[in-house]
Amino acid sequence: MEEEMGALPGIHDFSAWYNELLWRAEIMDVRYPVKGIYVWYPFGFSLRRNVYDRLRSIMDREHQEALFPLLIPETEFAKEAEHIKGFEEEVYWVTHGGLTPMDVKLALRPTSECAIYPMYSLWVRSHADLPLKIYQIVNTFRYETKHTRPLIRLREITSFKEAHTVHTTWDDAEAQVQTAIGLYKEFYRTLCIPVIVSKRPDWDKFPGADHTIAVDVIMPDGKTLQSGTVHHLGDHFSRTFSIQYEDVQGEQQYAFQTCYGISERCIAALIGVHGDDKGLVLPPAVAPVQVVLVPITIGKRKDEVANAVKEIEERLLAAGFRVKRDDRDLRPGAKYYYWEMRGVPLRLEVGPRDIDAGQVTAVTRLGHKGAIPMEGLVDGVAERLATFTAELEERALEQFRAKISVVNGIQELVNALETGVAVVPWCGDRGCADAIEEKTGASVLGTEVRSEAIPPVHGICVICGKEGTGTLVGKAY
Ligand code: 5CA
Ligand code: ZN
C-alpha cells in the first residue's frame, strides 16, 4: 500500500514535501493539462469547504453575499487607468464567440472591481444606501508569469473571496479597512495560524488603491506567503465608475471604497504552518475527518469489535463530530499512516482489550496517547480535540516566533533571513529599499508592522542612517 511508495520527504525540504503531500493526501491533482491550473480532489475540496464555511460565517456577520459575472467588457475594464495598467499583462481575453470576433472583447476577471462597480453606480443613490458591504466567492484568472504553484500562485484562482464596500467618507472607508484586518486576523486564528500585518510600500500596493495592508504568514522554509490583502481605494474608482450618493444636503458626492480578498492561499498556509514529516496536521475546526475509528481485530472477537466500533461511530456522529470508521481490510499500521497523512486530529483504536477495560485508546495527531472511558466518550473526545487545538496554536506560535528577528544592521539582516523574516529600521526611501533588496535578496514587505510577536521598532535606517521605523523584510512566495 502507501507505505511501499517510500517515505514523504521531510518538511525541512519544504518544496519537495509540499508537492508530494498535495497528491498523497489527495488535496490537489497537478496533472491537469494547463499550466497553473489544478484540480481539487474530493478530500481537498472537503477541506476547502470547511475552511470557506468559516470564512463565510465571519463575512456574513456584516456583509451580504452576491454573485457578479465572470466576463468584463474591455470598455469597463479600461476605465481606471492605474488598475488596467497593473493588470494588463495578466488578463485573459475572450476575443471570439465561436468563429465570430467580438465587437467588444471580454476579460476573464482577474479581480472584480470592473464587474461590480458599474452595478454599484446604479445601486448607490443616497447616503441612506451606505455603507454597502458585499462579498463573493468566485474563480478569477490571472496570467501569472512568476513560477506557478498549486494553491499559492495559480492562473485560475478557484476560491477568491473578495469583498467590496462603499462609504460616504474617506475615514469611514479607513475604519472598514481596520475592521477587515480584524476579520482576517480572526479567520486565521480559527485556523491556528499566526500572522503579521503590515502596510505595503507604495510601489507594491494594489493597482488603483490609496494604500494596501497585507496579512503575511511565515511558511516552514521561512518564506512569507501574502495570505490576504485589504485595500483603501479612496475615491479613485468611484470617480471613474461614477459611484455617487446624495448627501443630507441633497448634493451629489463621490463615494469612498475599500476591497479586500483572500484566496486558497489560506489553505496553503494551513498545510504549511501545521504540517510535519508524516503529512498534514489539521485543526479540528476544519479537518474533513476529526476522528478516525480503527478496529483492532485480532483473534476471534472480530464481530464484537466491529459492533463496538459501530456503536462508537453512532454516538460520535449523533454528537456532531466528523467521524470516519476505517474497516478496510488493511493492517492497522497502514491505516494509521493513511490518516496521519490526511491530518486527522484524533484516532480511536478499539480492540478486545479496550472492550474488556470499558474504554477506547485515543491517539492525537501530535502523538499523545491515552484512554477514554466508554461512558464518557463524547465528552472525552471533545476534551481531546479542544486540547489538541490549543496545542496546535501554541506550537504554531512558537515556530512563528522562532522565525522572526528584530535586527539593526545589514549583516544581522542577512543572517536573520537565512531562517525567516526580520524587522529592521528603514527610512521609507525607495532607494534604500532597493539597496536592502539587493544586499539581501529579500523584499521590503511592509511598514507599520503589527503582530503579537513583534514589539514596535524604531532606529536608524540600515542603509542611510536617517530616522527609520520597523519594516518587515522577507523572502516572499
Ligand atoms: N480586488 C482586490 C481585493 S479582493 C485584489 O484583487 N487584491 S489582490 O490582488 O491583492 O488579491 C487578493 C489576495 O489573493 C492576495 O493577497 C493573495 O493572497 C491572493 N492571490 C493573488 N494572486 C493570486 C494567485 N495568482 N494565486 C493565488 N492567490 C492569489
Ligand atoms: Zn534610508
Short mmCIF file of C-alpha atoms and ligand atoms in Angstrom, two decimals:
data_model
loop_
_atom_site.label_atom_id
_atom_site.label_comp_id
_atom_site.label_asym_id
_atom_site.label_seq_id
_atom_site.Cartn_x
_atom_site.Cartn_y
_atom_site.Cartn_z
CA MET A 1 0.00 0.00 0.00
CA GLU A 2 1.03 3.57 0.63
CA GLU A 3 3.97 2.66 2.82
CA GLU A 4 5.51 0.95 -0.14
CA MET A 5 5.61 4.25 -2.03
CA GLY A 6 8.52 5.28 0.17
CA ALA A 7 8.52 7.98 2.81
CA LEU A 8 7.27 11.51 2.34
CA PRO A 9 10.23 13.91 2.00
CA GLY A 10 10.94 15.64 5.33
CA ILE A 11 9.24 19.01 5.82
CA HIS A 12 12.70 20.64 6.11
CA ASP A 13 12.77 20.17 2.32
CA PHE A 14 9.56 22.18 2.11
CA SER A 15 9.08 22.42 -1.62
CA ALA A 16 9.51 18.68 -2.17
CA TRP A 17 7.36 17.91 0.89
CA TYR A 18 4.59 20.23 -0.33
CA ASN A 19 4.45 18.84 -3.84
CA GLU A 20 4.38 15.23 -2.66
CA LEU A 21 1.90 15.88 0.08
CA LEU A 22 -0.65 17.54 -2.18
CA TRP A 23 -1.28 14.37 -4.11
CA ARG A 24 -0.54 11.84 -1.36
CA ALA A 25 -3.08 13.48 0.94
CA GLU A 26 -5.35 13.98 -2.08
CA ILE A 27 -5.64 17.75 -1.86
CA MET A 28 -4.78 18.84 -5.42
CA ASP A 29 -4.01 16.97 -8.60
CA VAL A 30 -1.48 18.92 -10.64
CA ARG A 31 -1.79 16.79 -13.77
CA TYR A 32 -4.44 18.95 -15.46
CA PRO A 33 -3.01 19.84 -18.86
CA VAL A 34 -2.92 23.64 -18.44
CA LYS A 35 -0.05 25.37 -16.64
CA GLY A 36 -1.05 27.00 -13.36
CA ILE A 37 -4.47 25.30 -13.29
CA TYR A 38 -5.13 22.43 -10.89
CA VAL A 39 -7.88 20.10 -9.74
CA TRP A 40 -9.35 19.72 -6.26
CA TYR A 41 -9.63 16.09 -5.15
CA PRO A 42 -12.73 15.30 -3.05
CA PHE A 43 -10.68 15.24 0.18
CA GLY A 44 -9.07 18.59 -0.62
CA PHE A 45 -12.41 20.01 -1.60
CA SER A 46 -13.91 18.92 1.67
CA LEU A 47 -11.11 20.76 3.49
CA ARG A 48 -11.77 23.77 1.30
CA ARG A 49 -15.45 23.64 2.15
CA ASN A 50 -14.81 23.61 5.90
CA VAL A 51 -12.32 26.47 5.66
CA TYR A 52 -14.60 28.57 3.48
CA ASP A 53 -17.61 27.85 5.70
CA ARG A 54 -15.62 29.52 8.47
CA LEU A 55 -14.71 32.44 6.25
CA ARG A 56 -18.33 32.79 5.11
CA SER A 57 -19.70 32.81 8.62
CA ILE A 58 -17.25 35.57 9.58
CA MET A 59 -18.13 37.60 6.48
CA ASP A 60 -21.88 37.05 6.85
CA ARG A 61 -21.95 38.92 10.14
CA GLU A 62 -21.65 42.24 8.35
CA HIS A 63 -21.64 41.65 4.61
CA GLN A 64 -24.11 40.31 2.09
CA GLU A 65 -23.05 37.65 -0.37
CA ALA A 66 -23.78 38.24 -4.06
CA LEU A 67 -22.55 36.97 -7.42
CA PHE A 68 -21.27 39.05 -10.33
CA PRO A 69 -20.32 37.92 -13.86
CA LEU A 70 -17.02 36.38 -14.90
CA LEU A 71 -16.77 38.36 -18.14
CA ILE A 72 -15.90 42.05 -18.13
CA PRO A 73 -16.21 44.17 -21.29
CA GLU A 74 -12.99 45.91 -22.26
CA THR A 75 -14.82 49.24 -22.10
CA GLU A 76 -15.40 48.80 -18.34
CA PHE A 77 -12.02 47.26 -17.74
CA ALA A 78 -10.20 50.21 -19.29
CA LYS A 79 -11.85 52.86 -17.11
CA GLU A 80 -9.47 53.06 -14.14
CA ALA A 81 -6.04 53.86 -15.61
CA GLU A 82 -3.82 52.53 -12.80
CA HIS A 83 -5.92 49.43 -12.39
CA ILE A 84 -5.70 48.44 -16.05
CA LYS A 85 -2.01 49.23 -16.07
CA GLY A 86 -1.43 46.98 -13.07
CA PHE A 87 -3.30 44.07 -14.59
CA GLU A 88 -2.83 44.40 -18.35
CA GLU A 89 -0.14 41.74 -18.57
CA GLU A 90 -2.20 39.28 -16.54
CA VAL A 91 -5.57 39.39 -18.25
CA TYR A 92 -7.02 36.55 -20.30
CA TRP A 93 -9.17 37.88 -23.12
CA VAL A 94 -12.16 36.29 -24.81
CA THR A 95 -11.98 37.54 -28.37
CA HIS A 96 -14.37 35.26 -30.25
CA GLY A 97 -17.87 33.88 -29.88
CA GLY A 98 -17.49 30.72 -31.91
CA LEU A 99 -15.97 31.95 -35.15
CA THR A 100 -17.26 35.50 -34.84
CA PRO A 101 -14.87 38.11 -33.47
CA MET A 102 -16.34 40.08 -30.54
CA ASP A 103 -17.28 43.71 -31.11
CA VAL A 104 -16.00 44.41 -27.63
CA LYS A 105 -13.58 41.83 -26.30
CA LEU A 106 -14.25 40.41 -22.87
CA ALA A 107 -11.81 39.97 -19.99
CA LEU A 108 -11.93 37.00 -17.62
CA ARG A 109 -12.00 38.81 -14.26
CA PRO A 110 -8.55 38.95 -12.63
CA THR A 111 -10.50 40.50 -9.70
CA SER A 112 -13.97 42.02 -9.91
CA GLU A 113 -13.81 45.79 -9.44
CA CYS A 114 -14.75 46.35 -13.07
CA ALA A 115 -17.61 43.84 -12.92
CA ILE A 116 -19.04 45.12 -9.66
CA TYR A 117 -18.61 48.89 -9.80
CA PRO A 118 -20.75 49.58 -12.90
CA MET A 119 -23.56 47.97 -10.90
CA TYR A 120 -22.68 49.89 -7.72
CA SER A 121 -23.04 53.02 -9.84
CA LEU A 122 -26.68 52.00 -10.37
CA TRP A 123 -27.32 50.70 -6.87
CA VAL A 124 -25.89 53.55 -4.81
CA ARG A 125 -28.29 56.51 -4.80
CA SER A 126 -28.38 58.07 -1.39
CA HIS A 127 -26.32 58.31 1.80
CA ALA A 128 -29.01 56.04 3.24
CA ASP A 129 -27.76 53.23 0.97
CA LEU A 130 -24.33 53.42 2.61
CA PRO A 131 -22.30 51.74 3.86
CA LEU A 132 -22.72 48.96 1.30
CA LYS A 133 -20.78 45.77 2.04
CA ILE A 134 -20.89 42.87 -0.39
CA TYR A 135 -18.67 39.88 -0.98
CA GLN A 136 -18.49 37.00 -3.39
CA ILE A 137 -16.51 33.76 -3.60
CA VAL A 138 -15.59 33.03 -7.20
CA ASN A 139 -12.84 31.92 -9.52
CA THR A 140 -10.60 34.57 -11.07
CA PHE A 141 -7.97 34.33 -13.76
CA ARG A 142 -4.50 35.82 -13.81
CA TYR A 143 -1.90 35.06 -16.42
CA GLU A 144 0.86 34.82 -13.82
CA THR A 145 4.37 34.86 -15.25
CA LYS A 146 6.19 34.05 -11.99
CA HIS A 147 6.62 30.36 -11.10
CA THR A 148 3.12 28.89 -10.63
CA ARG A 149 2.39 26.59 -7.68
CA PRO A 150 -0.76 24.79 -6.53
CA LEU A 151 -2.79 26.83 -4.00
CA ILE A 152 -0.11 29.54 -3.98
CA ARG A 153 0.24 31.08 -7.41
CA LEU A 154 -2.49 29.99 -9.79
CA ARG A 155 -3.65 31.09 -13.16
CA GLU A 156 -7.16 30.09 -12.26
CA ILE A 157 -7.67 31.11 -8.65
CA THR A 158 -10.61 28.88 -7.80
CA SER A 159 -11.54 30.26 -4.38
CA PHE A 160 -11.24 34.03 -4.48
CA LYS A 161 -13.22 35.65 -1.66
CA GLU A 162 -13.46 39.34 -2.49
CA ALA A 163 -15.34 41.96 -0.52
CA HIS A 164 -16.20 45.40 -1.91
CA THR A 165 -17.52 48.15 0.34
CA VAL A 166 -18.79 51.69 -0.28
CA HIS A 167 -18.77 54.52 2.25
CA THR A 168 -19.62 58.22 2.50
CA THR A 169 -16.21 59.39 3.75
CA TRP A 170 -12.52 58.52 3.49
CA ASP A 171 -12.45 57.98 7.26
CA ASP A 172 -15.37 55.57 7.17
CA ALA A 173 -13.56 53.59 4.49
CA GLU A 174 -10.41 53.62 6.65
CA ALA A 175 -12.43 52.31 9.60
CA GLN A 176 -13.62 49.50 7.33
CA VAL A 177 -10.01 48.71 6.42
CA GLN A 178 -9.28 48.24 10.13
CA THR A 179 -12.42 46.14 10.59
CA ALA A 180 -11.45 43.95 7.65
CA ILE A 181 -7.97 43.37 9.10
CA GLY A 182 -9.69 42.32 12.32
CA LEU A 183 -11.86 39.85 10.42
CA TYR A 184 -8.86 38.34 8.65
CA LYS A 185 -6.97 38.01 11.92
CA GLU A 186 -9.99 36.27 13.41
CA PHE A 187 -10.21 33.96 10.40
CA TYR A 188 -6.55 32.97 10.70
CA ARG A 189 -6.97 32.48 14.44
CA THR A 190 -9.69 29.90 13.75
CA LEU A 191 -7.07 28.09 11.64
CA CYS A 192 -4.48 28.45 14.46
CA ILE A 193 -2.22 30.40 12.09
CA PRO A 194 -0.21 33.38 13.43
CA VAL A 195 0.05 36.31 11.02
CA ILE A 196 1.94 39.55 10.53
CA VAL A 197 0.01 42.61 9.39
CA SER A 198 1.88 45.38 7.60
CA LYS A 199 1.39 48.24 5.19
CA ARG A 200 2.80 47.55 1.75
CA PRO A 201 5.19 50.13 0.33
CA ASP A 202 3.64 52.45 -2.26
CA TRP A 203 5.13 50.65 -5.23
CA ASP A 204 3.66 47.37 -4.07
CA LYS A 205 0.10 48.48 -3.38
CA PHE A 206 -2.94 47.24 -5.30
CA PRO A 207 -3.29 48.96 -8.69
CA GLY A 208 -5.75 51.80 -8.13
CA ALA A 209 -5.57 51.84 -4.31
CA ASP A 210 -4.64 54.62 -1.87
CA HIS A 211 -2.91 52.06 0.30
CA THR A 212 -2.74 48.30 0.88
CA ILE A 213 -2.49 46.42 4.16
CA ALA A 214 -1.35 42.82 3.88
CA VAL A 215 -1.54 39.75 6.07
CA ASP A 216 1.55 37.55 5.80
CA VAL A 217 2.05 34.01 7.02
CA ILE A 218 5.53 32.53 7.55
CA MET A 219 5.95 29.17 5.85
CA PRO A 220 8.22 26.38 7.19
CA ASP A 221 11.06 27.41 4.86
CA GLY A 222 10.99 30.90 6.34
CA LYS A 223 9.44 32.48 3.26
CA THR A 224 6.37 34.64 3.62
CA LEU A 225 3.05 33.97 1.96
CA GLN A 226 0.82 37.00 1.42
CA SER A 227 -2.40 35.45 2.59
CA GLY A 228 -4.83 38.33 2.35
CA THR A 229 -4.89 41.99 1.45
CA VAL A 230 -7.07 44.94 2.37
CA HIS A 231 -7.12 47.99 0.12
CA HIS A 232 -8.32 51.53 0.72
CA LEU A 233 -9.47 52.63 -2.73
CA GLY A 234 -10.12 56.25 -1.84
CA ASP A 235 -12.42 57.74 -4.48
CA HIS A 236 -10.36 56.57 -7.47
CA PHE A 237 -12.88 54.01 -8.66
CA SER A 238 -15.99 55.96 -7.64
CA ARG A 239 -14.84 58.80 -9.89
CA THR A 240 -14.20 56.56 -12.90
CA PHE A 241 -17.30 54.39 -12.39
CA SER A 242 -19.44 57.30 -11.22
CA ILE A 243 -20.47 55.88 -7.89
CA GLN A 244 -22.23 58.85 -6.30
CA TYR A 245 -24.66 59.37 -3.48
CA GLU A 246 -26.89 62.24 -2.49
CA ASP A 247 -25.74 63.62 0.86
CA VAL A 248 -28.00 65.05 3.59
CA GLN A 249 -27.92 68.46 1.91
CA GLY A 250 -29.10 66.94 -1.35
CA GLU A 251 -25.68 67.31 -3.05
CA GLN A 252 -24.13 64.59 -5.23
CA GLN A 253 -20.89 63.24 -3.71
CA TYR A 254 -18.38 60.65 -4.82
CA ALA A 255 -18.24 57.66 -2.52
CA PHE A 256 -15.14 56.12 -0.90
CA GLN A 257 -14.40 52.45 -1.26
CA THR A 258 -12.45 49.50 0.06
CA CYS A 259 -11.90 45.99 -1.16
CA TYR A 260 -10.23 43.01 0.42
CA GLY A 261 -9.50 39.50 -0.65
CA ILE A 262 -8.38 36.05 0.41
CA SER A 263 -7.69 33.13 -1.91
CA GLU A 264 -6.91 29.43 -1.48
CA ARG A 265 -3.51 30.56 -0.31
CA CYS A 266 -5.15 30.30 3.11
CA ILE A 267 -5.18 26.53 2.58
CA ALA A 268 -1.53 26.52 1.51
CA ALA A 269 -0.83 28.41 4.74
CA LEU A 270 -2.81 25.85 6.74
CA ILE A 271 -0.92 22.96 5.15
CA GLY A 272 2.48 24.58 5.55
CA VAL A 273 2.20 26.02 9.04
CA HIS A 274 0.90 22.85 10.73
CA GLY A 275 2.30 20.04 8.60
CA ASP A 276 5.05 17.69 9.72
CA ASP A 277 7.13 14.80 8.41
CA LYS A 278 4.10 12.49 8.48
CA GLY A 279 1.92 14.82 6.43
CA LEU A 280 -0.97 17.14 7.20
CA VAL A 281 -1.90 18.23 10.69
CA LEU A 282 -5.32 19.86 10.73
CA PRO A 283 -7.17 21.88 13.36
CA PRO A 284 -10.40 20.08 14.33
CA ALA A 285 -12.36 23.19 13.30
CA VAL A 286 -11.70 22.45 9.62
CA ALA A 287 -10.44 18.84 9.43
CA PRO A 288 -12.60 16.84 6.95
CA VAL A 289 -12.29 13.93 9.37
CA GLN A 290 -11.97 14.87 13.03
CA VAL A 291 -11.97 11.36 14.47
CA VAL A 292 -10.99 8.12 12.76
CA LEU A 293 -12.03 4.80 14.26
CA VAL A 294 -9.73 1.85 13.75
CA PRO A 295 -10.88 -1.60 14.82
CA ILE A 296 -8.08 -3.80 16.13
CA THR A 297 -9.31 -7.25 15.25
CA ILE A 298 -7.03 -9.94 16.42
CA GLY A 299 -8.31 -13.45 17.09
CA LYS A 300 -11.92 -14.47 17.36
CA ARG A 301 -13.61 -11.36 18.71
CA LYS A 302 -13.91 -9.68 15.32
CA ASP A 303 -17.71 -9.23 15.39
CA GLU A 304 -17.68 -7.94 18.93
CA VAL A 305 -15.07 -5.33 18.00
CA ALA A 306 -16.93 -4.38 14.82
CA ASN A 307 -20.13 -3.85 16.81
CA ALA A 308 -18.35 -1.77 19.44
CA VAL A 309 -16.83 0.43 16.72
CA LYS A 310 -20.23 0.92 15.08
CA GLU A 311 -21.74 1.95 18.38
CA ILE A 312 -18.92 4.44 18.95
CA GLU A 313 -19.41 5.81 15.47
CA GLU A 314 -23.12 6.33 16.04
CA ARG A 315 -22.59 8.08 19.35
CA LEU A 316 -19.97 10.43 17.90
CA LEU A 317 -22.00 11.17 14.77
CA ALA A 318 -25.02 11.94 16.92
CA ALA A 319 -22.87 14.37 18.92
CA GLY A 320 -21.96 16.17 15.65
CA PHE A 321 -18.36 15.04 15.11
CA ARG A 322 -16.98 14.31 11.64
CA VAL A 323 -16.15 10.64 12.09
CA LYS A 324 -14.73 8.00 9.79
CA ARG A 325 -14.83 4.29 10.54
CA ASP A 326 -11.98 2.56 8.74
CA ASP A 327 -12.90 -1.09 8.40
CA ARG A 328 -10.92 -1.68 5.23
CA ASP A 329 -9.09 -4.98 5.07
CA LEU A 330 -5.69 -3.48 5.88
CA ARG A 331 -3.23 -3.75 8.73
CA PRO A 332 -3.82 -1.12 11.45
CA GLY A 333 -0.37 0.36 10.75
CA ALA A 334 -1.31 1.07 7.15
CA LYS A 335 -4.47 2.81 8.34
CA TYR A 336 -2.57 4.93 10.85
CA TYR A 337 -0.19 6.03 8.13
CA TYR A 338 -3.06 6.84 5.77
CA TRP A 339 -4.99 9.01 8.24
CA GLU A 340 -1.91 10.68 9.67
CA MET A 341 -1.06 11.79 6.14
CA ARG A 342 -4.54 13.35 5.96
CA GLY A 343 -4.11 15.25 9.20
CA VAL A 344 -6.88 13.63 11.26
CA PRO A 345 -6.63 15.15 14.77
CA LEU A 346 -7.75 12.09 16.76
CA ARG A 347 -7.53 8.36 16.21
CA LEU A 348 -9.54 5.95 18.35
CA GLU A 349 -8.35 2.36 18.41
CA VAL A 350 -10.75 -0.29 19.63
CA GLY A 351 -9.61 -3.84 20.34
CA PRO A 352 -10.71 -6.70 22.61
CA ARG A 353 -8.59 -5.37 25.47
CA ASP A 354 -10.21 -1.94 25.20
CA ILE A 355 -13.65 -3.55 25.26
CA ASP A 356 -12.74 -5.53 28.37
CA ALA A 357 -11.50 -2.36 30.04
CA GLY A 358 -14.60 -0.37 29.01
CA GLN A 359 -12.53 2.19 27.10
CA VAL A 360 -11.06 3.22 23.76
CA THR A 361 -7.43 4.04 23.09
CA ALA A 362 -7.04 7.64 21.88
CA VAL A 363 -4.01 8.89 19.97
CA THR A 364 -3.77 12.51 18.79
CA ARG A 365 -2.06 13.60 15.59
CA LEU A 366 0.57 15.23 17.79
CA GLY A 367 1.32 11.82 19.28
CA HIS A 368 -0.37 11.92 22.70
CA LYS A 369 -1.77 8.56 23.70
CA GLY A 370 -4.33 7.82 26.41
CA ALA A 371 -7.62 6.08 27.14
CA ILE A 372 -11.15 7.45 27.07
CA PRO A 373 -13.75 5.57 29.15
CA MET A 374 -16.75 4.44 27.11
CA GLU A 375 -19.28 6.06 29.42
CA GLY A 376 -17.63 9.48 29.00
CA LEU A 377 -16.91 9.01 25.29
CA VAL A 378 -18.42 12.18 23.82
CA ASP A 379 -17.01 14.49 26.48
CA GLY A 380 -13.66 12.75 26.32
CA VAL A 381 -13.42 13.23 22.56
CA ALA A 382 -14.49 16.88 22.81
CA GLU A 383 -11.90 17.46 25.50
CA ARG A 384 -9.12 15.78 23.47
CA LEU A 385 -9.97 17.88 20.41
CA ALA A 386 -10.02 21.13 22.39
CA THR A 387 -6.64 20.33 23.95
CA PHE A 388 -5.32 19.43 20.53
CA THR A 389 -6.42 22.81 19.12
CA ALA A 390 -4.75 24.67 21.96
CA GLU A 391 -1.56 22.71 21.47
CA LEU A 392 -1.55 23.29 17.75
CA GLU A 393 -1.97 27.01 18.27
CA GLU A 394 0.84 27.08 20.81
CA ARG A 395 3.14 25.07 18.57
CA ALA A 396 2.44 27.31 15.56
CA LEU A 397 3.10 30.43 17.61
CA GLU A 398 6.39 29.02 18.89
CA GLN A 399 7.59 28.20 15.39
CA PHE A 400 6.43 31.63 14.22
CA ARG A 401 8.37 33.42 16.96
CA ALA A 402 11.48 31.42 16.12
CA LYS A 403 11.34 32.71 12.53
CA ILE A 404 11.15 36.43 13.36
CA SER A 405 14.18 38.53 14.25
CA VAL A 406 14.38 42.18 15.17
CA VAL A 407 17.72 43.48 13.86
CA ASN A 408 19.60 46.74 13.39
CA GLY A 409 22.37 46.15 10.89
CA ILE A 410 22.64 44.85 7.37
CA GLN A 411 24.81 41.82 8.21
CA GLU A 412 22.42 40.83 11.01
CA LEU A 413 19.63 41.19 8.50
CA VAL A 414 21.32 38.89 6.00
CA ASN A 415 21.86 36.31 8.78
CA ALA A 416 18.28 36.55 10.04
CA LEU A 417 16.92 35.99 6.53
CA GLU A 418 18.61 32.58 6.41
CA THR A 419 15.91 31.20 8.68
CA GLY A 420 12.99 33.57 8.47
CA VAL A 421 11.89 37.17 8.32
CA ALA A 422 13.23 40.27 10.02
CA VAL A 423 12.05 43.65 11.21
CA VAL A 424 14.60 46.41 10.59
CA PRO A 425 14.50 50.19 10.71
CA TRP A 426 14.04 51.69 7.23
CA CYS A 427 13.64 55.35 6.34
CA GLY A 428 10.92 54.94 3.73
CA ASP A 429 13.01 55.85 0.68
CA ARG A 430 12.72 53.69 -2.39
CA GLY A 431 16.47 53.86 -2.97
CA CYS A 432 17.19 52.39 0.46
CA ALA A 433 14.57 49.67 -0.09
CA ASP A 434 16.24 48.76 -3.39
CA ALA A 435 19.59 48.62 -1.60
CA ILE A 436 18.14 46.33 1.10
CA GLU A 437 16.72 44.06 -1.59
CA GLU A 438 19.96 43.98 -3.50
CA LYS A 439 22.10 43.21 -0.45
CA THR A 440 19.79 40.54 0.95
CA GLY A 441 17.88 39.03 -1.96
CA ALA A 442 14.72 39.56 0.11
CA SER A 443 11.86 42.05 -0.26
CA VAL A 444 10.83 45.07 1.75
CA LEU A 445 7.33 43.84 2.58
CA GLY A 446 5.76 46.47 4.76
CA THR A 447 5.81 49.13 7.44
CA GLU A 448 3.53 49.71 10.45
CA VAL A 449 4.18 46.10 11.36
CA ARG A 450 1.62 44.55 13.67
CA SER A 451 1.97 41.14 15.25
CA GLU A 452 1.81 39.63 18.72
CA ALA A 453 5.45 38.51 18.36
CA ILE A 454 6.93 41.87 17.34
CA PRO A 455 7.47 44.93 19.55
CA PRO A 456 7.34 48.43 17.99
CA VAL A 457 10.73 49.14 16.41
CA HIS A 458 12.45 52.48 15.79
CA GLY A 459 16.03 53.24 14.90
CA ILE A 460 18.18 54.46 12.08
CA CYS A 461 17.71 53.17 8.54
CA VAL A 462 20.06 50.22 7.91
CA ILE A 463 21.16 51.82 4.64
CA CYS A 464 21.35 55.60 5.01
CA GLY A 465 21.36 56.20 8.77
CA LYS A 466 18.34 58.52 8.70
CA GLU A 467 15.43 58.09 11.10
CA GLY A 468 13.58 54.83 10.33
CA THR A 469 10.72 52.68 11.56
CA GLY A 470 10.36 48.91 11.88
CA THR A 471 9.88 47.35 8.46
CA LEU A 472 9.17 43.75 7.60
CA VAL A 473 11.76 42.20 5.28
CA GLY A 474 11.45 38.68 3.96
CA LYS A 475 11.69 36.38 1.00
CA ALA A 476 8.19 36.14 -0.36
CA TYR A 477 6.39 33.40 -2.26
N1 5CA B 1 -9.54 43.23 -5.53
C1 5CA B 1 -8.52 43.10 -4.55
C2 5CA B 1 -9.10 42.69 -3.24
S1 5CA B 1 -10.27 41.45 -3.40
C3 5CA B 1 -7.45 42.13 -5.03
O1 5CA B 1 -7.57 41.53 -6.06
N2 5CA B 1 -6.42 42.03 -4.23
S2 5CA B 1 -5.14 41.12 -4.52
O2 5CA B 1 -4.72 41.23 -5.88
O3 5CA B 1 -4.16 41.50 -3.55
O4 5CA B 1 -5.56 39.64 -4.27
C4 5CA B 1 -6.07 39.26 -3.01
C5 5CA B 1 -5.31 38.08 -2.46
O5 5CA B 1 -5.42 36.97 -3.37
C6 5CA B 1 -3.80 38.30 -2.35
O6 5CA B 1 -3.48 38.92 -1.12
C7 5CA B 1 -3.27 36.89 -2.39
O7 5CA B 1 -3.31 36.31 -1.11
C8 5CA B 1 -4.24 36.19 -3.30
N3 5CA B 1 -3.72 35.99 -4.67
C9 5CA B 1 -3.37 36.94 -5.55
N4 5CA B 1 -2.94 36.40 -6.70
C10 5CA B 1 -3.01 35.05 -6.54
C11 5CA B 1 -2.70 33.92 -7.37
N5 5CA B 1 -2.26 34.07 -8.62
N6 5CA B 1 -2.91 32.68 -6.87
C12 5CA B 1 -3.39 32.52 -5.62
N7 5CA B 1 -3.69 33.55 -4.80
C13 5CA B 1 -3.51 34.80 -5.25
ZN ZN B 2 17.35 55.07 4.24
#
